[in-house]
Amino acid sequence: MPATVLVVGGAGFIGSHTCVELLQHGYEVVVVDDLSNSSPHSLERVAKIADTAVPVLYVMDIRDRSALSEVFRAHPIEAVIHFAAKKAVGESVGMPVEYYDNNVGGTTALVSAMREHGVRRLVFSSSCSVYGNAVKVPLTERDPVAPTNPYASSKWLCEQILTDVCRRVPGMNVLNLRYFNPVGAHPSGLLGEDPRGVPVNLMPYMSRVAHGRLARLRVFGDDYPTVDGTGVRDYVHVMDVAEGHRVALQHLDDEAGMRTFNLGTGVGSSVLQLIAAFEDATGRRIPYDVTDRRPGDVAALVADPTAVNRAWNWSTSRDLAAMCRDAWHFQSRNLAGYAD
Ligand code: NAD
Ligand code: UD1
């Protein structure tokens, strides 16, 4: 019998790419998603790429404890990957209660259901934003955390809750993955990032400017202490992130308890460098204006990926050109996102 993995938030950007990777490696996938930031069509695309049936989807909020219990009763779930969260940093500043409620409340509901049903393996989506204003880059997992906004704080709270749960519940194994900046799309052009409304993140915004759906890109500040004054991030291809989750599942039982890993490439790129890479990879021009800094933003966040490289004998393999090319391929083939 293939192992069954519950993918919470599996209709979303990273979740859907991870579903492809799992299905292609023989896992059974069950998805829970309230579709608050995604479309069920993503799972149809997943099935098309993986050449399988469409994964079972439960459209529900994970904070609905009785509905969640039903899902665990209905399937022989061996491991859970928890992607479900609200993730817009700026929005989180304006609605902290909703962010804590969804991200922290969702995680406690999920962990309660796992405990109730004897499921002890979890991969958790954390974020490099827990490091806050990094004093130096690249960052190792031992560097201090200092969240600067409610979104990042909600991730840090979840990490602390999961640490405590692992101490208390025998046999509970959690891999806590701090993603840097996942971008790009499946190379088929069928699956990609299709956020509801106007994108807040750089790559999807830039792809829509390239296409003409949005007029100009705003570069948020050019007075940071970085290579060219614009913000530096560690962009990582979503297919590498998806592959990383499949590899993580194989390493959940390596050690007991909670373990934290950075998931990034170790390469930092500024906003202007990303624009140049996008223009090179796609042949499209990106008109932009430099504006004020965006509240809550930090200067530079780059991963030191050594720990994950050593622990799993695995590393990311796709470069910035592939990230830009694949993001653009998806955008140009799906002018109105999955609605097409
Ligand atoms: P996404 O919004 O595309 O996917 C999240 C999914 O969770 C969505 O499909 C949404 O509908 C669902 N969801 C949200 N709240 C829910 C709830 N209460 N119940 C059920 N479903 C719910 O985001 P993503 O980019 O795929 O991110 C996945 C995870 O990775 C998130 O936890 C995010 O915080 C984390 N992360 C993302 C990035 C990034 O830049 N994309 C970086 C670091 C960490
Ligand atoms: C943020 C979070 C990350 C979170 C992710 C998902 C931080 C440090 N990181 O990523 O943890 O999971 O959001 O939402 O909080 N930029 C522009 N113009 C734009 C958009 C962005 O110049 O229109 C710049 C930003 O200032 C930043 C870089 O591009 O320097 C990347 O921004 P973005 O793609 O939004 O990701 P983060 O804010 O790094």
GROMACS .gro file of C-alpha atoms in nm, residues 25-282:
model
  258
   25HIS     CA    1   0.674   0.921  -0.637
   26GLY     CA    2   0.386   0.688  -0.555
   27TYR     CA    3   0.232   0.856  -0.251
   28GLU     CA    4  -0.144   0.877  -0.200
   29VAL     CA    5  -0.241   1.239  -0.143
   30VAL     CA    6  -0.539   1.377   0.048
   31VAL     CA    7  -0.585   1.754   0.043
   32VAL     CA    8  -0.756   1.983   0.293
   33ASP     CA    9  -0.794   2.344   0.184
   34ASP     CA   10  -1.055   2.615   0.242
   35LEU     CA   11  -0.967   2.771  -0.097
   36SER     CA   12  -0.932   3.111   0.071
   37ASN     CA   13  -0.625   3.179  -0.144
   38SER     CA   14  -0.643   2.911  -0.411
   39SER     CA   15  -0.857   2.740  -0.671
   40PRO     CA   16  -0.966   2.376  -0.691
   41HIS     CA   17  -0.851   2.386  -1.056
   42SER     CA   18  -0.491   2.366  -0.931
   43LEU     CA   19  -0.556   2.004  -0.831
   44GLU     CA   20  -0.694   1.921  -1.175
   45ARG     CA   21  -0.366   2.052  -1.316
   46VAL     CA   22  -0.175   1.846  -1.058
   47ALA     CA   23  -0.353   1.532  -1.179
   48LYS     CA   24  -0.284   1.616  -1.542
   49ILE     CA   25   0.090   1.657  -1.481
   50ALA     CA   26   0.122   1.351  -1.258
   51ASP     CA   27  -0.109   1.146  -1.481
   52THR     CA   28  -0.318   1.032  -1.185
   53ALA     CA   29  -0.671   1.082  -1.057
   54VAL     CA   30  -0.744   1.423  -0.903
   55PRO     CA   31  -0.647   1.404  -0.533
   56VAL     CA   32  -0.933   1.390  -0.284
   57LEU     CA   33  -1.004   1.747  -0.171
   58TYR     CA   34  -1.187   1.843   0.148
   59VAL     CA   35  -1.293   2.207   0.119
   60MET     CA   36  -1.286   2.312   0.482
   61ASP     CA   37  -1.112   2.532   0.734
   62ILE     CA   38  -0.864   2.331   0.940
   63ARG     CA   39  -0.993   2.504   1.250
   64ASP     CA   40  -1.314   2.303   1.206
   65ARG     CA   41  -1.205   2.031   1.446
   66SER     CA   42  -1.488   1.785   1.391
   67ALA     CA   43  -1.454   1.801   1.011
   68LEU     CA   44  -1.078   1.753   1.044
   69SER     CA   45  -1.130   1.449   1.265
   70GLU     CA   46  -1.351   1.300   0.995
   71VAL     CA   47  -1.067   1.332   0.743
   72PHE     CA   48  -0.828   1.146   0.974
   73ARG     CA   49  -1.095   0.878   1.030
   74ALA     CA   50  -1.154   0.834   0.656
   75HIS     CA   51  -0.790   0.786   0.544
   76PRO     CA   52  -0.488   0.590   0.672
   77ILE     CA   53  -0.278   0.906   0.707
   78GLU     CA   54   0.087   0.839   0.786
   79ALA     CA   55   0.228   1.191   0.763
   80VAL     CA   56   0.102   1.546   0.736
   81ILE     CA   57   0.246   1.843   0.549
   82HIS     CA   58   0.103   2.168   0.683
   83PHE     CA   59   0.106   2.453   0.429
   84ALA     CA   60  -0.219   2.625   0.531
   85ALA     CA   61  -0.164   2.982   0.643
   86LYS     CA   62  -0.234   3.340   0.556
   87LYS     CA   63   0.095   3.476   0.424
   88ALA     CA   64   0.080   3.843   0.325
   89VAL     CA   65   0.320   4.033   0.548
   90GLY     CA   66   0.166   4.379   0.491
   91GLU     CA   67  -0.188   4.253   0.541
   92SER     CA   68  -0.084   4.085   0.866
   93VAL     CA   69   0.012   4.422   1.014
   94GLY     CA   70  -0.345   4.545   0.959
   95MET     CA   71  -0.521   4.228   1.076
   96PRO     CA   72  -0.306   4.061   1.342
   97VAL     CA   73  -0.592   3.881   1.516
   98GLU     CA   74  -0.699   3.710   1.193
   99TYR     CA   75  -0.340   3.605   1.125
  100TYR     CA   76  -0.282   3.457   1.471
  101ASP     CA   77  -0.625   3.297   1.466
  102ASN     CA   78  -0.574   3.132   1.127
  103ASN     CA   79  -0.206   3.042   1.143
  104VAL     CA   80  -0.168   2.955   1.511
  105GLY     CA   81  -0.527   2.834   1.567
  106GLY     CA   82  -0.502   2.623   1.251
  107THR     CA   83  -0.180   2.463   1.370
  108THR     CA   84  -0.313   2.377   1.718
  109ALA     CA   85  -0.630   2.229   1.564
  110LEU     CA   86  -0.421   2.018   1.328
  111VAL     CA   87  -0.184   1.896   1.598
  112SER     CA   88  -0.481   1.807   1.823
  113ALA     CA   89  -0.634   1.597   1.545
  114MET     CA   90  -0.299   1.429   1.478
  115ARG     CA   91  -0.263   1.343   1.847
  116GLU     CA   92  -0.618   1.214   1.867
  117HIS     CA   93  -0.562   0.987   1.566
  118GLY     CA   94  -0.210   0.873   1.651
  119VAL     CA   95  -0.039   1.046   1.357
  120ARG     CA   96   0.309   1.150   1.463
  121ARG     CA   97   0.485   1.280   1.152
  122LEU     CA   98   0.459   1.643   1.045
  123VAL     CA   99   0.640   1.869   0.802
  124PHE     CA  100   0.568   2.233   0.888
  125SER     CA  101   0.596   2.540   0.661
  126SER     CA  102   0.781   2.811   0.845
  127SER     CA  103   0.945   3.114   0.696
  128CYS     CA  104   1.276   3.299   0.682
  129SER     CA  105   1.080   3.598   0.805
  130VAL     CA  106   1.122   3.462   1.161
  131TYR     CA  107   1.484   3.587   1.143
  132GLY     CA  108   1.361   3.948   1.106
  133ASN     CA  109   1.627   4.213   1.051
  134ALA     CA  110   1.920   3.978   1.008
  135VAL     CA  111   2.245   4.119   1.142
  136LYS     CA  112   2.441   3.914   0.890
  137VAL     CA  113   2.370   3.682   0.599
  138PRO     CA  114   2.378   3.397   0.517
  139LEU     CA  115   2.167   3.275   0.808
  140THR     CA  116   2.205   2.943   0.982
  141GLU     CA  117   1.927   2.782   1.184
  142ARG     CA  118   2.112   2.878   1.502
  143ASP     CA  119   2.096   3.251   1.429
  144PRO     CA  120   1.860   3.449   1.653
  145VAL     CA  121   1.498   3.498   1.553
  146ALA     CA  122   1.329   3.838   1.577
  147PRO     CA  123   0.999   3.852   1.386
  148THR     CA  124   0.906   4.202   1.271
  149ASN     CA  125   0.539   4.155   1.178
  150PRO     CA  126   0.237   3.945   1.288
  151TYR     CA  127   0.279   3.699   1.000
  152ALA     CA  128   0.636   3.619   1.103
  153SER     CA  129   0.537   3.612   1.471
  154SER     CA  130   0.259   3.365   1.392
  155LYS     CA  131   0.515   3.132   1.230
  156TRP     CA  132   0.752   3.167   1.525
  157LEU     CA  133   0.466   3.091   1.768
  158CYS     CA  134   0.383   2.776   1.569
  159GLU     CA  135   0.747   2.671   1.588
  160GLN     CA  136   0.741   2.710   1.966
  161ILE     CA  137   0.414   2.519   1.997
  162LEU     CA  138   0.552   2.234   1.786
  163THR     CA  139   0.871   2.225   1.995
  164ASP     CA  140   0.663   2.190   2.312
  165VAL     CA  141   0.439   1.924   2.155
  166CYS     CA  142   0.744   1.721   2.050
  167ARG     CA  143   0.877   1.735   2.406
  168ARG     CA  144   0.545   1.613   2.542
  169VAL     CA  145   0.419   1.359   2.286
  170PRO     CA  146   0.638   1.048   2.258
  171GLY     CA  147   0.725   0.959   1.901
  172MET     CA  148   0.619   1.298   1.759
  173ASN     CA  149   0.860   1.396   1.480
  174VAL     CA  150   0.841   1.739   1.319
  175LEU     CA  151   1.053   1.879   1.040
  176ASN     CA  152   1.023   2.255   1.056
  177LEU     CA  153   1.124   2.407   0.722
  178ARG     CA  154   1.203   2.777   0.703
  179TYR     CA  155   1.151   2.860   0.336
  180PHE     CA  156   1.326   3.160   0.192
  181ASN     CA  157   1.149   3.300  -0.118
  182PRO     CA  158   0.978   3.029  -0.325
  183VAL     CA  159   0.910   3.145  -0.683
  184GLY     CA  160   0.875   2.997  -1.032
  185ALA     CA  161   0.633   2.733  -1.152
  186HIS     CA  162   0.611   2.380  -1.285
  187PRO     CA  163   0.803   2.374  -1.617
  188SER     CA  164   0.493   2.243  -1.799
  189GLY     CA  165   0.332   2.586  -1.763
  190LEU     CA  166   0.022   2.416  -1.618
  191LEU     CA  167   0.085   2.490  -1.252
  192GLY     CA  168   0.214   2.806  -1.093
  193GLU     CA  169   0.142   3.089  -0.854
  194ASP     CA  170  -0.212   3.215  -0.896
  195PRO     CA  171  -0.292   3.432  -0.593
  196ARG     CA  172  -0.636   3.584  -0.556
  197GLY     CA  173  -0.648   3.954  -0.647
  198VAL     CA  174  -0.342   4.169  -0.713
  199PRO     CA  175  -0.022   3.984  -0.611
  200VAL     CA  176   0.179   4.125  -0.322
  201ASN     CA  177   0.498   3.929  -0.391
  202LEU     CA  178   0.764   4.039  -0.637
  203MET     CA  179   0.776   3.753  -0.891
  204PRO     CA  180   0.400   3.716  -0.956
  205TYR     CA  181   0.366   4.095  -0.969
  206MET     CA  182   0.654   4.122  -1.215
  207SER     CA  183   0.509   3.843  -1.433
  208ARG     CA  184   0.185   4.036  -1.463
  209VAL     CA  185   0.373   4.356  -1.552
  210ALA     CA  186   0.563   4.161  -1.819
  211HIS     CA  187   0.234   4.054  -1.960
  212GLY     CA  188   0.077   4.399  -1.941
  213ARG     CA  189  -0.193   4.306  -1.692
  214LEU     CA  190  -0.029   4.549  -1.448
  215ALA     CA  191   0.131   4.868  -1.574
  216ARG     CA  192   0.456   4.913  -1.381
  217LEU     CA  193   0.648   4.746  -1.104
  218ARG     CA  194   0.720   4.943  -0.788
  219VAL     CA  195   1.064   4.877  -0.644
  220PHE     CA  196   1.021   4.923  -0.271
  221GLY     CA  197   1.325   5.127  -0.170
  222ASP     CA  198   1.677   5.162  -0.307
  223ASP     CA  199   1.844   5.284   0.011
  224TYR     CA  200   1.904   4.951   0.185
  225PRO     CA  201   2.263   4.857   0.275
  226THR     CA  202   2.280   4.603  -0.009
  227VAL     CA  203   2.464   4.561  -0.339
  228ASP     CA  204   2.248   4.816  -0.524
  229GLY     CA  205   2.028   4.951  -0.243
  230THR     CA  206   1.729   4.724  -0.318
  231GLY     CA  207   1.613   4.437  -0.098
  232VAL     CA  208   1.805   4.109  -0.125
  233ARG     CA  209   1.632   3.771  -0.099
  234ASP     CA  210   1.717   3.407  -0.151
  235TYR     CA  211   1.481   3.306  -0.432
  236VAL     CA  212   1.428   2.931  -0.451
  237HIS     CA  213   1.248   2.743  -0.729
  238VAL     CA  214   0.913   2.605  -0.613
  239MET     CA  215   1.004   2.269  -0.773
  240ASP     CA  216   1.309   2.253  -0.546
  241VAL     CA  217   1.084   2.335  -0.250
  242ALA     CA  218   0.840   2.061  -0.358
  243GLU     CA  219   1.124   1.812  -0.401
  244GLY     CA  220   1.255   1.916  -0.060
  245HIS     CA  221   0.923   1.811   0.097
  246ARG     CA  222   0.935   1.470  -0.065
  247VAL     CA  223   1.289   1.423   0.062
  248ALA     CA  224   1.183   1.554   0.405
  249LEU     CA  225   0.921   1.280   0.432
  250GLN     CA  226   1.199   1.024   0.389
  251HIS     CA  227   1.395   1.184   0.674
  252LEU     CA  228   1.116   1.243   0.925
  253ASP     CA  229   1.217   0.941   1.127
  254ASP     CA  230   1.595   1.005   1.119
  255GLU     CA  231   1.579   1.164   1.463
  256ALA     CA  232   1.309   1.206   1.725
  257GLY     CA  233   1.147   1.540   1.803
  258MET     CA  234   1.159   1.880   1.636
  259ARG     CA  235   1.426   1.972   1.382
  260THR     CA  236   1.455   2.300   1.195
  261PHE     CA  237   1.608   2.349   0.851
  262ASN     CA  238   1.649   2.644   0.618
  263LEU     CA  239   1.517   2.580   0.268
  264GLY     CA  240   1.697   2.818   0.035
  265THR     CA  241   1.976   2.820  -0.221
  266GLY     CA  242   2.240   3.024  -0.040
  267VAL     CA  243   2.238   3.281  -0.324
  268GLY     CA  244   2.102   3.630  -0.261
  269SER     CA  245   1.955   3.846  -0.540
  270SER     CA  246   1.846   4.209  -0.522
  271VAL     CA  247   1.519   4.334  -0.671
  272LEU     CA  248   1.711   4.495  -0.958
  273GLN     CA  249   1.908   4.175  -1.018
  274LEU     CA  250   1.584   3.977  -1.031
  275ILE     CA  251   1.435   4.224  -1.279
  276ALA     CA  252   1.746   4.188  -1.499
  277ALA     CA  253   1.735   3.807  -1.476
  278PHE     CA  254   1.367   3.809  -1.567
  279GLU     CA  255   1.427   4.035  -1.868
  280ASP     CA  256   1.714   3.811  -1.985
  281ALA     CA  257   1.521   3.488  -1.940
  282THR     CA  258   1.199   3.607  -2.103
   0.00000   0.00000   0.00000
